[in-house]
Amino acid sequence: MGFVTKTLRACEWRPRGLIGSANIQNNLATAIQLQLKTLLRRVQDLAGFIVKSVRLVGDPGHTHIEAVLAADPRFKRRCSCCGKPGRIHDYLGQRHWHFVPLWGFPVILRYTPCRVICPQGGATVEAMPWNRGKSPYASAYMLFLARWARRLSWKETAAVFQTSWEAVRRSVEWVVEWGLENRVLTGVTALGIDELHWGRGKKSENFVTLIYQIDAGVRRLLWIGHKRKEATIKAGITFLEQQCDGFLAGLRVICSDMWKPYLKEIARQAGWALNVLDPFHIVQHLNLAVDTVRRGEQSRLRDKAARARAKGGRFLLLKRGTRVRGKAREKLKAVLGSLGATSRAWELKESFRKFWQYRSPTWAAAYLRAWTSRALRSRLEPMRKVARMLRSHEELLLNYFRAKRQYNSGVVEGMNNKARVELARSFGHRSFIVLKLVLYHTLGALPEPPSSHKFC
Ligand SMILES: [Zn+2]
């Protein structure tokens, strides 16, 4: 006994300075622990649970931060399916969840969940606010990754935060699914429908159909479908109508391309809405016709000098005439001078710009008739083809003026350009499901699951 007392005394003896510094270190460690716990609670909703400990694990170079959670004894465990409190049935094995990294160190949450007896019958896993099904990622972490995946590509996001591409995909999937279920679709009056080329070749499988809302102030992607058939549009509209009763009835304007299946299905589903043809696509058709004329004429040129003069004018011809200035203007003049038929086609294309400037549908109609008869007399087959097409869509073209020129090419095309950028950024993923997630995530303006912390 005497011996023990003696040893204790020997242990207690330390130089004065050391006692102080050891205490300070202990106090610091506790303070940092407390602050980490507080931070953790701010980032992730942990209602009904306590953070038992936070510590560094592993050797330098492979360190991670581990937070052990426990149930708060003051609260009853709740069922994960109905949210009601229930009696504990049994305990499951310990699980871990990846959490938002701190200063580049991975963070892991550990907890041993139990099963509770659901008031509606059966034993179910208890509700944990950070858990989403069987996902090994905490919900705050998934939201964190999904937020970054909007700014970086999925691959970059995974690399920057030292996680897997799969983790990013699951995170985006959860956020998008939540957003689609919780979005509000009332008050949509203007739709834009367009196609996006995806993959190689002109087969139907290589296109996706996009439906946008293009109301002033609210521009977002509403739906994506594979291919560009009547059935595609039908599926899209049915989906939106199912999500929001009276969706179709509220539509006033639908802006689309001249693509036949689209026009047919729009007329069938929402005949009361004005179907406006997108000026952008009509300009595209005209440009294509000018280019066809040029190619034909250029290949027929025999004179070497004339050939040299006509070379390299393709992009100048397709540009808006008034925007070609300086040296380019000189070049354009030379090209037009050496290619007679192309020059006539170019002049027709340029004069059609006047059509969009009218305010009244009556005057626009008069101009359209004059222009198309001129084009039909031009003996340029590609131009005549465009003229015939415009004549047969006269009513739809004039809807642009009836809609007060509000829905111009910029709106749908602007959205489509953004979609194209996203498509390029997520290249390498040939799966339509991934494409869908990327586009909904970046262009859908979807609401996000509620969170206690805004990461970025
Ligand atoms: Zn339940």
PDB file of N, CA and C and ligand atoms in Angstrom, residues 79-84 118-120 124, ligand 1:
ATOM      1  N   CYS A  79     -39.187   5.524 -36.874  1.00  0.00           N
ATOM      2  CA  CYS A  79     -39.190   4.605 -38.016  1.00  0.00           C
ATOM      3  C   CYS A  79     -38.848   5.373 -39.293  1.00  0.00           C
ATOM      4  N   SER A  80     -38.057   4.763 -40.164  1.00  0.00           N
ATOM      5  CA  SER A  80     -37.625   5.491 -41.361  1.00  0.00           C
ATOM      6  C   SER A  80     -38.698   5.551 -42.439  1.00  0.00           C
ATOM      7  N   CYS A  81     -39.712   4.693 -42.321  1.00  0.00           N
ATOM      8  CA  CYS A  81     -40.719   4.736 -43.392  1.00  0.00           C
ATOM      9  C   CYS A  81     -41.847   5.704 -43.072  1.00  0.00           C
ATOM     10  N   CYS A  82     -42.258   5.784 -41.799  1.00  0.00           N
ATOM     11  CA  CYS A  82     -43.384   6.673 -41.497  1.00  0.00           C
ATOM     12  C   CYS A  82     -42.986   7.823 -40.579  1.00  0.00           C
ATOM     13  N   GLY A  83     -41.795   7.767 -40.004  1.00  0.00           N
ATOM     14  CA  GLY A  83     -41.336   8.877 -39.156  1.00  0.00           C
ATOM     15  C   GLY A  83     -41.890   8.854 -37.753  1.00  0.00           C
ATOM     16  N   LYS A  84     -42.692   7.822 -37.416  1.00  0.00           N
ATOM     17  CA  LYS A  84     -43.284   7.757 -36.078  1.00  0.00           C
ATOM     18  C   LYS A  84     -42.350   7.049 -35.097  1.00  0.00           C
ATOM     19  N   CYS A 118     -42.225  -0.624 -36.314  1.00  0.00           N
ATOM     20  CA  CYS A 118     -43.056   0.417 -36.944  1.00  0.00           C
ATOM     21  C   CYS A 118     -44.485   0.286 -36.430  1.00  0.00           C
ATOM     22  N   PRO A 119     -45.122   1.407 -36.071  1.00  0.00           N
ATOM     23  CA  PRO A 119     -46.516   1.350 -35.602  1.00  0.00           C
ATOM     24  C   PRO A 119     -47.443   0.702 -36.630  1.00  0.00           C
ATOM     25  N   GLN A 120     -47.022   0.738 -37.900  1.00  0.00           N
ATOM     26  CA  GLN A 120     -47.859   0.121 -38.930  1.00  0.00           C
ATOM     27  C   GLN A 120     -47.508  -1.353 -39.129  1.00  0.00           C
ATOM     28  N   THR A 124     -38.421  -1.955 -38.969  1.00  0.00           N
ATOM     29  CA  THR A 124     -37.722  -1.206 -40.019  1.00  0.00           C
ATOM     30  C   THR A 124     -36.528  -0.487 -39.414  1.00  0.00           C
TER      31      THR A 124
HETATM   32 ZN    ZN B   1     -43.086   3.137 -40.134  1.00  0.00          ZN
END
